[in-house]
Amino acid sequence: MKKFSLGQYSQKATGGDDWQKKQKEQRKSMEAYTGFAEVYDQFMNNVPYERWAEYLRGLFLEYGVRNGLMLELGCGTGTMTEQMAEYGYDMIGVDSSEDMLAEAQEKRMESGHEILYLQQDMREFELYGTVAGVFSVCDSLNYLLEKEDLVTVFRLVNNYLDPKGIFIFDFNTAAEYRNPLRKAPIVETDEDDTMIWENFFDEESGINEHRVLFFLKGEDDRYDKVEEYHEQMAYSLADMKEALAEAGMEFVAAYAAETRNAPTETTPRIYVIARENGK
């Protein structure tokens, strides 16, 4: 597969009637983060994105990806995409949510970075050529509820990476979803808006349900109610290794998040480094 530059992409919007129809048919877990995209960053302003990006960049440098084209899967509002662009990578961001990408494009206008955003399901993403590195963070892969979907994504990643290119991703384990702090509802108020976030973890299925309720102040001091329902699957490191092997990728290393320590049974979030291993 040929290498390419951002300039080879058309900047026209992706989508169309067929695409929209397909989106409606996808499971609700892949349609999360559509109703409150415009306030997502407002309520996530305590997330240490700069620190996460520094850690991510350090991993890429360690494994030889110093520059070139970089793809983020599940880029959301583009915060991490922007951070990696600041480090000099030519960024592409893929996300299935039109609303989240609209927020990302506003950030791009403010920063002036030449970031390409594509509205695509990560299980079906398409590029015009290969990239030096791919990453997916902020537990985006936990939204894939079936192992078969993981394998599908990993195969696509392997296909679009340069020879021996690097893929880095994080994921939440069952230890994260069992955290006692998740059992109580999270209530946050920012200015005139309020968020209520509840979690319910099913040990048998391994699925964690997020129920998110927003009260957003609108015109005439009236409040709009926005409710969303998300699902995430708790994966183990063994699950990820099996999916990578089935997809033909090479597992390289795994670390407890933001460290170089080996993960344990109680590690809540794990980072995995994998390598392209032939098309």
PDB file of C-alpha atoms in Angstrom:
ATOM      1  CA  MET A   1       0.000   0.000   0.000  1.00  0.00           C
ATOM      2  CA  LYS A   2       1.372   3.383  -0.983  1.00  0.00           C
ATOM      3  CA  LYS A   3       2.322   6.140   1.419  1.00  0.00           C
ATOM      4  CA  PHE A   4       0.623   9.501   1.042  1.00  0.00           C
ATOM      5  CA  SER A   5       0.371  12.990   2.444  1.00  0.00           C
ATOM      6  CA  LEU A   6      -2.550  14.967   3.834  1.00  0.00           C
ATOM      7  CA  GLY A   7      -2.532  17.049   0.677  1.00  0.00           C
ATOM      8  CA  GLN A   8      -3.720  14.048  -1.310  1.00  0.00           C
ATOM      9  CA  TYR A   9      -6.998  13.972   0.580  1.00  0.00           C
ATOM     10  CA  SER A  10     -10.091  15.821  -0.561  1.00  0.00           C
ATOM     11  CA  GLN A  11     -11.394  18.092   2.187  1.00  0.00           C
ATOM     12  CA  LYS A  12     -15.054  17.649   1.186  1.00  0.00           C
ATOM     13  CA  ALA A  13     -17.392  16.330   3.859  1.00  0.00           C
ATOM     14  CA  THR A  14     -17.884  12.585   4.061  1.00  0.00           C
ATOM     15  CA  GLY A  15     -21.336  11.089   4.449  1.00  0.00           C
ATOM     16  CA  GLY A  16     -24.460  11.027   2.337  1.00  0.00           C
ATOM     17  CA  ASP A  17     -27.828   9.274   2.576  1.00  0.00           C
ATOM     18  CA  ASP A  18     -26.395   5.752   2.419  1.00  0.00           C
ATOM     19  CA  TRP A  19     -23.895   6.497   5.146  1.00  0.00           C
ATOM     20  CA  GLN A  20     -26.542   8.043   7.382  1.00  0.00           C
ATOM     21  CA  LYS A  21     -28.779   5.006   6.904  1.00  0.00           C
ATOM     22  CA  LYS A  22     -25.948   2.695   7.882  1.00  0.00           C
ATOM     23  CA  GLN A  23     -25.264   4.792  10.975  1.00  0.00           C
ATOM     24  CA  LYS A  24     -28.841   4.360  12.180  1.00  0.00           C
ATOM     25  CA  GLU A  25     -28.500   0.611  11.888  1.00  0.00           C
ATOM     26  CA  GLN A  26     -25.394   0.452  14.079  1.00  0.00           C
ATOM     27  CA  ARG A  27     -25.710  -0.492  17.743  1.00  0.00           C
ATOM     28  CA  LYS A  28     -26.408   2.332  20.153  1.00  0.00           C
ATOM     29  CA  SER A  29     -23.020   1.924  21.871  1.00  0.00           C
ATOM     30  CA  MET A  30     -21.324   3.223  18.741  1.00  0.00           C
ATOM     31  CA  GLU A  31     -23.662   6.219  18.602  1.00  0.00           C
ATOM     32  CA  ALA A  32     -22.637   7.581  21.971  1.00  0.00           C
ATOM     33  CA  TYR A  33     -21.468  11.160  22.435  1.00  0.00           C
ATOM     34  CA  THR A  34     -23.889  12.701  19.973  1.00  0.00           C
ATOM     35  CA  GLY A  35     -26.414  14.468  22.192  1.00  0.00           C
ATOM     36  CA  PHE A  36     -23.979  16.447  24.296  1.00  0.00           C
ATOM     37  CA  ALA A  37     -20.957  16.966  22.050  1.00  0.00           C
ATOM     38  CA  GLU A  38     -21.127  20.728  22.514  1.00  0.00           C
ATOM     39  CA  VAL A  39     -20.686  20.428  26.293  1.00  0.00           C
ATOM     40  CA  TYR A  40     -18.409  17.379  26.326  1.00  0.00           C
ATOM     41  CA  ASP A  41     -15.238  19.440  26.777  1.00  0.00           C
ATOM     42  CA  GLN A  42     -16.978  21.627  29.327  1.00  0.00           C
ATOM     43  CA  PHE A  43     -17.495  18.655  31.636  1.00  0.00           C
ATOM     44  CA  MET A  44     -14.196  16.942  30.805  1.00  0.00           C
ATOM     45  CA  ASN A  45     -12.001  19.930  31.619  1.00  0.00           C
ATOM     46  CA  ASN A  46     -10.408  18.037  34.521  1.00  0.00           C
ATOM     47  CA  VAL A  47      -8.973  15.337  32.227  1.00  0.00           C
ATOM     48  CA  PRO A  48      -5.141  15.677  32.004  1.00  0.00           C
ATOM     49  CA  TYR A  49      -4.942  15.543  28.210  1.00  0.00           C
ATOM     50  CA  GLU A  50      -1.553  17.268  28.063  1.00  0.00           C
ATOM     51  CA  ARG A  51      -0.032  14.702  30.409  1.00  0.00           C
ATOM     52  CA  TRP A  52      -1.627  11.851  28.481  1.00  0.00           C
ATOM     53  CA  ALA A  53      -0.302  13.233  25.196  1.00  0.00           C
ATOM     54  CA  GLU A  54       3.200  13.562  26.645  1.00  0.00           C
ATOM     55  CA  TYR A  55       3.080   9.925  27.758  1.00  0.00           C
ATOM     56  CA  LEU A  56       1.747   8.808  24.372  1.00  0.00           C
ATOM     57  CA  ARG A  57       4.406  10.743  22.506  1.00  0.00           C
ATOM     58  CA  GLY A  58       7.081   9.206  24.717  1.00  0.00           C
ATOM     59  CA  LEU A  59       5.890   5.731  23.748  1.00  0.00           C
ATOM     60  CA  PHE A  60       5.923   6.559  20.052  1.00  0.00           C
ATOM     61  CA  LEU A  61       9.441   7.995  20.325  1.00  0.00           C
ATOM     62  CA  GLU A  62      10.577   4.907  22.206  1.00  0.00           C
ATOM     63  CA  TYR A  63       9.398   2.723  19.341  1.00  0.00           C
ATOM     64  CA  GLY A  64      10.808   4.905  16.588  1.00  0.00           C
ATOM     65  CA  VAL A  65       7.823   6.979  15.390  1.00  0.00           C
ATOM     66  CA  ARG A  66       9.273  10.483  15.529  1.00  0.00           C
ATOM     67  CA  ASN A  67       7.312  12.204  12.766  1.00  0.00           C
ATOM     68  CA  GLY A  68       5.092  11.579   9.772  1.00  0.00           C
ATOM     69  CA  LEU A  69       1.424  10.795   9.376  1.00  0.00           C
ATOM     70  CA  MET A  70      -0.458   9.731  12.495  1.00  0.00           C
ATOM     71  CA  LEU A  71      -4.033   8.433  12.788  1.00  0.00           C
ATOM     72  CA  GLU A  72      -6.273   8.681  15.851  1.00  0.00           C
ATOM     73  CA  LEU A  73      -9.244   6.315  15.999  1.00  0.00           C
ATOM     74  CA  GLY A  74     -12.161   7.585  18.087  1.00  0.00           C
ATOM     75  CA  CYS A  75     -10.823  11.132  18.139  1.00  0.00           C
ATOM     76  CA  GLY A  76     -13.981  12.689  19.586  1.00  0.00           C
ATOM     77  CA  THR A  77     -13.695  16.465  19.869  1.00  0.00           C
ATOM     78  CA  GLY A  78     -10.064  16.338  18.765  1.00  0.00           C
ATOM     79  CA  THR A  79      -8.313  17.281  21.992  1.00  0.00           C
ATOM     80  CA  MET A  80      -5.674  14.541  21.783  1.00  0.00           C
ATOM     81  CA  THR A  81      -5.456  14.994  18.011  1.00  0.00           C
ATOM     82  CA  GLU A  82      -4.545  18.630  18.569  1.00  0.00           C
ATOM     83  CA  GLN A  83      -2.025  17.716  21.259  1.00  0.00           C
ATOM     84  CA  MET A  84      -0.204  15.308  18.946  1.00  0.00           C
ATOM     85  CA  ALA A  85      -0.289  17.872  16.133  1.00  0.00           C
ATOM     86  CA  GLU A  86       1.520  20.230  18.512  1.00  0.00           C
ATOM     87  CA  TYR A  87       4.329  17.661  18.637  1.00  0.00           C
ATOM     88  CA  GLY A  88       4.705  17.914  14.873  1.00  0.00           C
ATOM     89  CA  TYR A  89       2.787  14.874  13.655  1.00  0.00           C
ATOM     90  CA  ASP A  90       0.557  15.223  10.579  1.00  0.00           C
ATOM     91  CA  MET A  91      -2.728  14.189  12.105  1.00  0.00           C
ATOM     92  CA  ILE A  92      -5.799  12.382  10.819  1.00  0.00           C
ATOM     93  CA  GLY A  93      -8.754  11.914  13.161  1.00  0.00           C
ATOM     94  CA  VAL A  94     -11.533   9.364  12.673  1.00  0.00           C
ATOM     95  CA  ASP A  95     -14.792   9.330  14.613  1.00  0.00           C
ATOM     96  CA  SER A  96     -18.340   8.142  13.890  1.00  0.00           C
ATOM     97  CA  SER A  97     -20.018  11.134  15.563  1.00  0.00           C
ATOM     98  CA  GLU A  98     -20.762  14.094  13.316  1.00  0.00           C
ATOM     99  CA  ASP A  99     -21.415  16.287  16.351  1.00  0.00           C
ATOM    100  CA  MET A 100     -18.099  15.466  18.008  1.00  0.00           C
ATOM    101  CA  LEU A 101     -16.234  16.116  14.773  1.00  0.00           C
ATOM    102  CA  ALA A 102     -17.950  19.487  14.453  1.00  0.00           C
ATOM    103  CA  GLU A 103     -16.382  20.451  17.777  1.00  0.00           C
ATOM    104  CA  ALA A 104     -13.016  19.111  16.595  1.00  0.00           C
ATOM    105  CA  GLN A 105     -13.187  21.211  13.460  1.00  0.00           C
ATOM    106  CA  GLU A 106     -13.784  24.334  15.538  1.00  0.00           C
ATOM    107  CA  LYS A 107     -10.602  23.572  17.486  1.00  0.00           C
ATOM    108  CA  ARG A 108      -8.750  23.115  14.204  1.00  0.00           C
ATOM    109  CA  MET A 109      -9.873  26.544  13.059  1.00  0.00           C
ATOM    110  CA  GLU A 110      -8.573  28.083  16.285  1.00  0.00           C
ATOM    111  CA  SER A 111      -5.232  26.261  16.283  1.00  0.00           C
ATOM    112  CA  GLY A 112      -4.501  26.470  12.574  1.00  0.00           C
ATOM    113  CA  HIS A 113      -3.284  22.857  12.494  1.00  0.00           C
ATOM    114  CA  GLU A 114      -3.771  21.039   9.205  1.00  0.00           C
ATOM    115  CA  ILE A 115      -5.700  18.122  10.677  1.00  0.00           C
ATOM    116  CA  LEU A 116      -7.899  15.945   8.496  1.00  0.00           C
ATOM    117  CA  TYR A 117     -11.087  14.692  10.162  1.00  0.00           C
ATOM    118  CA  LEU A 118     -13.055  11.786   8.696  1.00  0.00           C
ATOM    119  CA  GLN A 119     -16.518  10.718   9.798  1.00  0.00           C
ATOM    120  CA  GLN A 120     -16.146   6.950   9.768  1.00  0.00           C
ATOM    121  CA  ASP A 121     -16.882   3.954  11.969  1.00  0.00           C
ATOM    122  CA  MET A 122     -13.519   2.625  13.150  1.00  0.00           C
ATOM    123  CA  ARG A 123     -14.668  -0.881  12.152  1.00  0.00           C
ATOM    124  CA  GLU A 124     -14.867   0.267   8.546  1.00  0.00           C
ATOM    125  CA  PHE A 125     -12.380   3.140   8.278  1.00  0.00           C
ATOM    126  CA  GLU A 126     -10.610   3.747   4.985  1.00  0.00           C
ATOM    127  CA  LEU A 127      -7.459   5.694   4.139  1.00  0.00           C
ATOM    128  CA  TYR A 128      -5.737   6.380   0.822  1.00  0.00           C
ATOM    129  CA  GLY A 129      -2.454   4.875   1.972  1.00  0.00           C
ATOM    130  CA  THR A 130      -0.381   3.983   5.014  1.00  0.00           C
ATOM    131  CA  VAL A 131       0.560   5.971   8.107  1.00  0.00           C
ATOM    132  CA  ALA A 132       3.540   5.838  10.462  1.00  0.00           C
ATOM    133  CA  GLY A 133       1.490   5.359  13.606  1.00  0.00           C
ATOM    134  CA  VAL A 134      -2.040   4.808  14.882  1.00  0.00           C
ATOM    135  CA  PHE A 135      -3.439   5.404  18.353  1.00  0.00           C
ATOM    136  CA  SER A 136      -6.776   5.029  20.096  1.00  0.00           C
ATOM    137  CA  VAL A 137      -7.054   6.286  23.671  1.00  0.00           C
ATOM    138  CA  CYS A 138      -9.614   7.422  26.249  1.00  0.00           C
ATOM    139  CA  ASP A 139     -11.054   3.850  26.312  1.00  0.00           C
ATOM    140  CA  SER A 140     -12.503   4.200  22.816  1.00  0.00           C
ATOM    141  CA  LEU A 141     -11.978   0.495  22.094  1.00  0.00           C
ATOM    142  CA  ASN A 142     -14.122  -0.467  25.078  1.00  0.00           C
ATOM    143  CA  TYR A 143     -17.110   0.668  23.038  1.00  0.00           C
ATOM    144  CA  LEU A 144     -16.550  -2.345  20.791  1.00  0.00           C
ATOM    145  CA  LEU A 145     -18.668  -4.928  22.575  1.00  0.00           C
ATOM    146  CA  GLU A 146     -17.632  -7.979  20.550  1.00  0.00           C
ATOM    147  CA  LYS A 147     -14.179  -9.495  20.172  1.00  0.00           C
ATOM    148  CA  GLU A 148     -14.881  -9.865  16.445  1.00  0.00           C
ATOM    149  CA  ASP A 149     -15.117  -6.091  16.195  1.00  0.00           C
ATOM    150  CA  LEU A 150     -11.748  -5.717  17.910  1.00  0.00           C
ATOM    151  CA  VAL A 151     -10.204  -8.118  15.406  1.00  0.00           C
ATOM    152  CA  THR A 152     -11.773  -6.201  12.530  1.00  0.00           C
ATOM    153  CA  VAL A 153     -10.326  -2.896  13.753  1.00  0.00           C
ATOM    154  CA  PHE A 154      -6.900  -4.420  14.388  1.00  0.00           C
ATOM    155  CA  ARG A 155      -6.823  -5.901  10.884  1.00  0.00           C
ATOM    156  CA  LEU A 156      -7.602  -2.514   9.397  1.00  0.00           C
ATOM    157  CA  VAL A 157      -4.909  -0.890  11.525  1.00  0.00           C
ATOM    158  CA  ASN A 158      -2.367  -3.475  10.380  1.00  0.00           C
ATOM    159  CA  ASN A 159      -3.399  -2.847   6.782  1.00  0.00           C
ATOM    160  CA  TYR A 160      -2.950   0.918   6.965  1.00  0.00           C
ATOM    161  CA  LEU A 161       0.283   1.026   8.954  1.00  0.00           C
ATOM    162  CA  ASP A 162       3.675   1.454   7.317  1.00  0.00           C
ATOM    163  CA  PRO A 163       5.815  -1.692   7.447  1.00  0.00           C
ATOM    164  CA  LYS A 164       6.650  -2.238  11.128  1.00  0.00           C
ATOM    165  CA  GLY A 165       4.525   0.792  12.018  1.00  0.00           C
ATOM    166  CA  ILE A 166       3.322   1.217  15.606  1.00  0.00           C
ATOM    167  CA  PHE A 167      -0.191   1.025  17.051  1.00  0.00           C
ATOM    168  CA  ILE A 168      -0.811   2.225  20.615  1.00  0.00           C
ATOM    169  CA  PHE A 169      -4.138   1.947  22.399  1.00  0.00           C
ATOM    170  CA  ASP A 170      -5.541   1.954  25.892  1.00  0.00           C
ATOM    171  CA  PHE A 171      -8.502   0.133  27.397  1.00  0.00           C
ATOM    172  CA  ASN A 172     -10.361  -0.179  30.672  1.00  0.00           C
ATOM    173  CA  THR A 173     -10.319  -3.472  32.535  1.00  0.00           C
ATOM    174  CA  ALA A 174     -12.932  -4.938  34.862  1.00  0.00           C
ATOM    175  CA  ALA A 175     -10.941  -3.487  37.765  1.00  0.00           C
ATOM    176  CA  GLU A 176     -11.812   0.000  36.542  1.00  0.00           C
ATOM    177  CA  TYR A 177     -15.527  -0.727  36.311  1.00  0.00           C
ATOM    178  CA  ARG A 178     -15.524  -2.371  39.750  1.00  0.00           C
ATOM    179  CA  ASN A 179     -14.097   0.765  41.326  1.00  0.00           C
ATOM    180  CA  PRO A 180     -16.331   1.667  44.298  1.00  0.00           C
ATOM    181  CA  LEU A 181     -16.217   5.315  43.244  1.00  0.00           C
ATOM    182  CA  ARG A 182     -18.188   4.350  40.123  1.00  0.00           C
ATOM    183  CA  LYS A 183     -21.079   2.949  42.147  1.00  0.00           C
ATOM    184  CA  ALA A 184     -22.284   6.343  43.329  1.00  0.00           C
ATOM    185  CA  PRO A 185     -23.757   8.761  40.774  1.00  0.00           C
ATOM    186  CA  ILE A 186     -21.416  11.523  39.633  1.00  0.00           C
ATOM    187  CA  VAL A 187     -23.058  14.946  39.732  1.00  0.00           C
ATOM    188  CA  GLU A 188     -21.238  17.939  38.289  1.00  0.00           C
ATOM    189  CA  THR A 189     -22.392  21.490  37.740  1.00  0.00           C
ATOM    190  CA  ASP A 190     -20.613  23.939  35.477  1.00  0.00           C
ATOM    191  CA  GLU A 191     -22.028  27.444  35.332  1.00  0.00           C
ATOM    192  CA  ASP A 192     -25.729  26.842  34.620  1.00  0.00           C
ATOM    193  CA  ASP A 193     -25.439  23.266  33.300  1.00  0.00           C
ATOM    194  CA  THR A 194     -25.607  20.031  35.268  1.00  0.00           C
ATOM    195  CA  MET A 195     -24.467  16.481  34.458  1.00  0.00           C
ATOM    196  CA  ILE A 196     -25.516  13.286  36.255  1.00  0.00           C
ATOM    197  CA  TRP A 197     -23.457  10.210  35.341  1.00  0.00           C
ATOM    198  CA  GLU A 198     -24.350   6.715  36.597  1.00  0.00           C
ATOM    199  CA  ASN A 199     -22.471   3.437  36.056  1.00  0.00           C
ATOM    200  CA  PHE A 200     -23.756  -0.132  36.289  1.00  0.00           C
ATOM    201  CA  PHE A 201     -21.312  -3.004  35.805  1.00  0.00           C
ATOM    202  CA  ASP A 202     -22.593  -6.502  35.000  1.00  0.00           C
ATOM    203  CA  GLU A 203     -20.043  -9.086  36.132  1.00  0.00           C
ATOM    204  CA  GLU A 204     -21.575 -11.862  34.047  1.00  0.00           C
ATOM    205  CA  SER A 205     -21.604 -10.071  30.691  1.00  0.00           C
ATOM    206  CA  GLY A 206     -18.607  -7.832  31.402  1.00  0.00           C
ATOM    207  CA  ILE A 207     -20.557  -4.839  30.126  1.00  0.00           C
ATOM    208  CA  ASN A 208     -20.591  -1.505  31.934  1.00  0.00           C
ATOM    209  CA  GLU A 209     -23.560   0.754  31.304  1.00  0.00           C
ATOM    210  CA  HIS A 210     -23.184   4.534  31.437  1.00  0.00           C
ATOM    211  CA  ARG A 211     -26.360   6.540  31.843  1.00  0.00           C
ATOM    212  CA  VAL A 212     -25.722  10.218  31.344  1.00  0.00           C
ATOM    213  CA  LEU A 213     -28.289  12.930  32.033  1.00  0.00           C
ATOM    214  CA  PHE A 214     -27.739  16.606  31.269  1.00  0.00           C
ATOM    215  CA  PHE A 215     -29.772  19.664  32.168  1.00  0.00           C
ATOM    216  CA  LEU A 216     -28.554  22.418  29.856  1.00  0.00           C
ATOM    217  CA  LYS A 217     -29.719  25.985  30.288  1.00  0.00           C
ATOM    218  CA  GLY A 218     -31.230  27.383  27.120  1.00  0.00           C
ATOM    219  CA  GLU A 219     -33.109  30.469  26.077  1.00  0.00           C
ATOM    220  CA  ASP A 220     -35.502  32.175  28.467  1.00  0.00           C
ATOM    221  CA  ASP A 221     -33.771  30.393  31.367  1.00  0.00           C
ATOM    222  CA  ARG A 222     -35.448  27.128  30.371  1.00  0.00           C
ATOM    223  CA  TYR A 223     -33.524  23.876  30.702  1.00  0.00           C
ATOM    224  CA  ASP A 224     -33.152  21.241  28.024  1.00  0.00           C
ATOM    225  CA  LYS A 225     -32.859  17.634  29.136  1.00  0.00           C
ATOM    226  CA  VAL A 226     -30.379  15.429  27.246  1.00  0.00           C
ATOM    227  CA  GLU A 227     -30.151  11.741  28.116  1.00  0.00           C
ATOM    228  CA  GLU A 228     -27.708   9.196  26.706  1.00  0.00           C
ATOM    229  CA  TYR A 229     -27.027   5.526  27.260  1.00  0.00           C
ATOM    230  CA  HIS A 230     -23.556   4.064  26.601  1.00  0.00           C
ATOM    231  CA  GLU A 231     -22.132   0.574  26.880  1.00  0.00           C
ATOM    232  CA  GLN A 232     -18.525  -0.507  27.271  1.00  0.00           C
ATOM    233  CA  MET A 233     -16.996  -3.978  27.445  1.00  0.00           C
ATOM    234  CA  ALA A 234     -14.405  -4.771  30.104  1.00  0.00           C
ATOM    235  CA  TYR A 235     -11.485  -6.444  28.341  1.00  0.00           C
ATOM    236  CA  SER A 236      -8.451  -8.227  29.744  1.00  0.00           C
ATOM    237  CA  LEU A 237      -4.911  -8.063  28.426  1.00  0.00           C
ATOM    238  CA  ALA A 238      -5.302 -11.678  27.325  1.00  0.00           C
ATOM    239  CA  ASP A 239      -8.343 -10.642  25.245  1.00  0.00           C
ATOM    240  CA  MET A 240      -6.329  -7.942  23.520  1.00  0.00           C
ATOM    241  CA  LYS A 241      -3.374 -10.219  22.840  1.00  0.00           C
ATOM    242  CA  GLU A 242      -5.671 -12.824  21.286  1.00  0.00           C
ATOM    243  CA  ALA A 243      -7.389 -10.227  19.085  1.00  0.00           C
ATOM    244  CA  LEU A 244      -4.062  -8.806  17.926  1.00  0.00           C
ATOM    245  CA  ALA A 245      -2.749 -12.272  17.074  1.00  0.00           C
ATOM    246  CA  GLU A 246      -5.919 -13.127  15.165  1.00  0.00           C
ATOM    247  CA  ALA A 247      -5.605  -9.870  13.228  1.00  0.00           C
ATOM    248  CA  GLY A 248      -2.019 -10.651  12.306  1.00  0.00           C
ATOM    249  CA  MET A 249      -0.399  -7.935  14.399  1.00  0.00           C
ATOM    250  CA  GLU A 250       2.638  -8.323  16.640  1.00  0.00           C
ATOM    251  CA  PHE A 251       2.130  -7.665  20.330  1.00  0.00           C
ATOM    252  CA  VAL A 252       5.111  -5.667  21.625  1.00  0.00           C
ATOM    253  CA  ALA A 253       4.433  -4.510  25.191  1.00  0.00           C
ATOM    254  CA  ALA A 254       1.787  -3.566  27.748  1.00  0.00           C
ATOM    255  CA  TYR A 255       1.987  -1.036  30.563  1.00  0.00           C
ATOM    256  CA  ALA A 256      -0.174   0.162  33.405  1.00  0.00           C
ATOM    257  CA  ALA A 257      -1.399   3.559  32.221  1.00  0.00           C
ATOM    258  CA  GLU A 258       1.114   6.418  32.337  1.00  0.00           C
ATOM    259  CA  THR A 259       3.898   4.133  33.593  1.00  0.00           C
ATOM    260  CA  ARG A 260       6.413   1.624  32.286  1.00  0.00           C
ATOM    261  CA  ASN A 261       5.205  -0.927  34.848  1.00  0.00           C
ATOM    262  CA  ALA A 262       3.754  -4.292  33.894  1.00  0.00           C
ATOM    263  CA  PRO A 263      -0.019  -4.428  34.437  1.00  0.00           C
ATOM    264  CA  THR A 264      -1.512  -6.618  37.152  1.00  0.00           C
ATOM    265  CA  GLU A 265      -4.960  -8.067  37.829  1.00  0.00           C
ATOM    266  CA  THR A 266      -5.932  -4.832  39.599  1.00  0.00           C
ATOM    267  CA  THR A 267      -4.700  -2.404  36.920  1.00  0.00           C
ATOM    268  CA  PRO A 268      -7.695  -0.270  35.857  1.00  0.00           C
ATOM    269  CA  ARG A 269      -6.326   0.996  32.518  1.00  0.00           C
ATOM    270  CA  ILE A 270      -3.733  -0.621  30.284  1.00  0.00           C
ATOM    271  CA  TYR A 271      -1.746   0.714  27.342  1.00  0.00           C
ATOM    272  CA  VAL A 272      -0.775  -1.749  24.611  1.00  0.00           C
ATOM    273  CA  ILE A 273       1.920  -1.317  21.961  1.00  0.00           C
ATOM    274  CA  ALA A 274       1.593  -3.429  18.814  1.00  0.00           C
ATOM    275  CA  ARG A 275       3.484  -3.527  15.514  1.00  0.00           C
ATOM    276  CA  GLU A 276       2.490  -4.022  11.884  1.00  0.00           C
ATOM    277  CA  ASN A 277       3.368  -7.568  10.916  1.00  0.00           C
ATOM    278  CA  GLY A 278       2.822  -7.920   7.158  1.00  0.00           C
ATOM    279  CA  LYS A 279      -0.218  -7.387   4.973  1.00  0.00           C
TER     280      LYS A 279
END
